[in-house]
Amino acid sequence: MNKEIQLSTTDHLTVAIHALFIFLSLKLAFSNHMLVSMFGWILAYFNLLSFDTYSMWRKNGTRQR
C-alpha cells in the first residue's frame, strides 16, 4: 500500500534552503584554494546529511498533519 505524503510550504522552503546551501558549498568546494575547497566539501557533506535526515524524518511520519 502506498502512503502519500502531502508537501507543505515548510517542506518547499526546506528543500529550497538546502539546495541553495548545497550550491554555495559546492562553489566553495571547487575553489582554487585548498583550505577553502576542503571547507566547501565538508559543508556540502553536512548539507546533504542534513537534507537526508529531514527527508527521512518527514517520510517516517514524525510530523503528523
Coordinates of N, CA and C in Angstrom, one line a residue:
M1 N 0.8 -1.2 0.0 CA 0.0 0.0 0.0 C 0.9 1.2 0.0
N2 N 0.6 2.1 -0.9 CA 1.4 3.4 -1.0 C 0.8 4.4 0.0
K3 N 1.7 5.1 0.7 CA 1.3 6.1 1.6 C 1.8 7.4 1.0
E4 N 0.8 8.3 0.6 CA 1.2 9.6 0.0 C 1.5 10.6 1.1
I5 N 2.5 11.4 0.9 CA 2.9 12.4 1.8 C 2.6 13.7 1.1
Q6 N 1.8 14.6 1.7 CA 1.5 15.9 1.1 C 2.6 16.8 1.5
L7 N 3.1 17.6 0.5 CA 4.1 18.5 0.8 C 3.5 19.9 1.2
S8 N 4.1 20.4 2.2 CA 3.6 21.7 2.8 C 4.6 22.8 2.3
T9 N 4.2 24.0 2.7 CA 5.1 25.2 2.4 C 6.4 25.0 3.1
T10 N 6.4 24.5 4.3 CA 7.6 24.3 5.1 C 8.5 23.3 4.3
D11 N 8.0 22.3 3.8 CA 8.8 21.3 3.0 C 9.4 22.0 1.8
H12 N 8.7 22.8 1.1 CA 9.2 23.5 -0.1 C 10.3 24.5 0.3
L13 N 10.2 25.2 1.4 CA 11.2 26.1 1.9 C 12.4 25.4 2.4
T14 N 12.2 24.2 3.0 CA 13.4 23.4 3.4 C 14.2 22.9 2.3
V15 N 13.5 22.4 1.2 CA 14.2 22.0 0.0 C 14.9 23.1 -0.6
A16 N 14.3 24.3 -0.7 CA 14.9 25.5 -1.4 C 16.2 25.9 -0.6
I17 N 16.1 26.0 0.7 CA 17.2 26.4 1.5 C 18.4 25.4 1.4
H18 N 18.1 24.1 1.5 CA 19.1 23.1 1.4 C 19.8 23.1 0.0
A19 N 19.0 23.3 -1.1 CA 19.5 23.4 -2.4 C 20.4 24.6 -2.6
L20 N 20.0 25.7 -2.0 CA 20.9 26.9 -2.0 C 22.2 26.7 -1.3
F21 N 22.1 26.1 -0.1 CA 23.3 25.9 0.7 C 24.2 24.8 0.1
I22 N 23.7 23.8 -0.6 CA 24.5 22.8 -1.3 C 25.2 23.5 -2.5
F23 N 24.4 24.3 -3.2 CA 25.0 25.0 -4.3 C 26.2 25.9 -3.9
L24 N 26.0 26.7 -2.8 CA 27.1 27.5 -2.3 C 28.3 26.7 -1.8
S25 N 28.0 25.6 -1.1 CA 29.1 24.9 -0.6 C 29.9 24.2 -1.7
L26 N 29.2 23.8 -2.8 CA 29.9 23.2 -4.0 C 30.7 24.3 -4.7
K27 N 30.2 25.6 -4.7 CA 31.0 26.7 -5.3 C 32.3 26.8 -4.5
L28 N 32.3 26.7 -3.2 CA 33.5 26.8 -2.3 C 34.3 25.5 -2.6
A29 N 33.7 24.4 -2.8 CA 34.5 23.1 -2.9 C 35.3 23.1 -4.2
F30 N 34.9 23.8 -5.2 CA 35.7 23.9 -6.4 C 36.5 25.1 -6.5
S31 N 36.9 25.7 -5.4 CA 37.8 26.8 -5.3 C 39.2 26.4 -5.6
N32 N 40.0 27.3 -6.0 CA 41.5 27.1 -6.2 C 42.3 27.0 -4.9
H33 N 41.7 27.5 -3.8 CA 42.5 27.5 -2.5 C 42.1 26.2 -1.8
M34 N 43.1 25.5 -1.4 CA 43.0 24.1 -0.8 C 42.1 24.2 0.5
L35 N 42.4 25.1 1.4 CA 41.6 25.1 2.7 C 40.1 25.5 2.4
V36 N 39.9 26.4 1.5 CA 38.5 26.8 1.2 C 37.8 25.6 0.5
S37 N 38.5 24.9 -0.3 CA 38.0 23.8 -1.0 C 37.6 22.7 0.0
M38 N 38.5 22.4 0.9 CA 38.2 21.4 1.9 C 37.0 21.8 2.8
F39 N 37.0 23.1 3.2 CA 35.8 23.5 3.9 C 34.5 23.4 3.1
G40 N 34.6 23.7 1.8 CA 33.4 23.6 1.0 C 32.9 22.1 0.9
W41 N 33.8 21.2 0.8 CA 33.4 19.8 0.7 C 32.8 19.3 2.1
I42 N 33.4 19.8 3.2 CA 32.8 19.5 4.5 C 31.4 20.0 4.6
L43 N 31.2 21.3 4.2 CA 29.9 21.9 4.2 C 28.9 21.2 3.3
A44 N 29.3 20.7 2.1 CA 28.5 20.0 1.2 C 28.0 18.7 1.8
Y45 N 29.0 18.0 2.5 CA 28.6 16.7 3.1 C 27.6 16.9 4.2
F46 N 27.8 17.9 5.1 CA 26.9 18.2 6.2 C 25.5 18.7 5.7
N47 N 25.5 19.4 4.6 CA 24.2 19.9 4.0 C 23.4 18.7 3.4
L48 N 24.1 17.8 2.8 CA 23.5 16.6 2.2 C 23.0 15.7 3.4
L49 N 23.8 15.6 4.4 CA 23.4 14.8 5.6 C 22.2 15.4 6.3
S50 N 22.2 16.7 6.4 CA 21.0 17.4 7.0 C 19.8 17.2 6.2
F51 N 19.9 17.3 4.8 CA 18.7 17.1 4.0 C 18.2 15.7 4.1
D52 N 19.1 14.7 4.1 CA 18.7 13.3 4.2 C 18.0 13.0 5.5
T53 N 18.5 13.6 6.6 CA 17.9 13.5 7.9 C 16.5 14.0 7.9
Y54 N 16.3 15.2 7.3 CA 15.0 15.9 7.3 C 14.0 15.0 6.4
S55 N 14.5 14.5 5.3 CA 13.6 13.7 4.4 C 13.2 12.4 5.1
M56 N 14.1 11.8 5.8 CA 13.8 10.5 6.5 C 12.8 10.8 7.6
W57 N 13.0 11.9 8.3 CA 12.2 12.3 9.4 C 10.8 12.6 8.9
R58 N 10.7 13.2 7.8 CA 9.4 13.6 7.1 C 8.7 12.3 6.6
K59 N 9.5 11.4 6.0 CA 9.0 10.2 5.4 C 8.4 9.2 6.5
N60 N 9.1 9.2 7.6 CA 8.6 8.3 8.7 C 7.4 8.8 9.5
G61 N 6.9 10.0 9.1 CA 5.7 10.5 9.7 C 5.8 11.1 11.1
T62 N 7.0 11.6 11.4 CA 7.2 12.3 12.7 C 6.3 13.5 12.7
R63 N 6.1 14.1 11.6 CA 5.3 15.3 11.5 C 3.9 14.9 11.0
Q64 N 2.9 14.7 12.0 CA 1.6 14.3 11.6 C 0.7 15.6 11.3
R65 N -0.1 15.5 10.3 CA -1.0 16.6 9.9 C -2.4 16.2 10.0

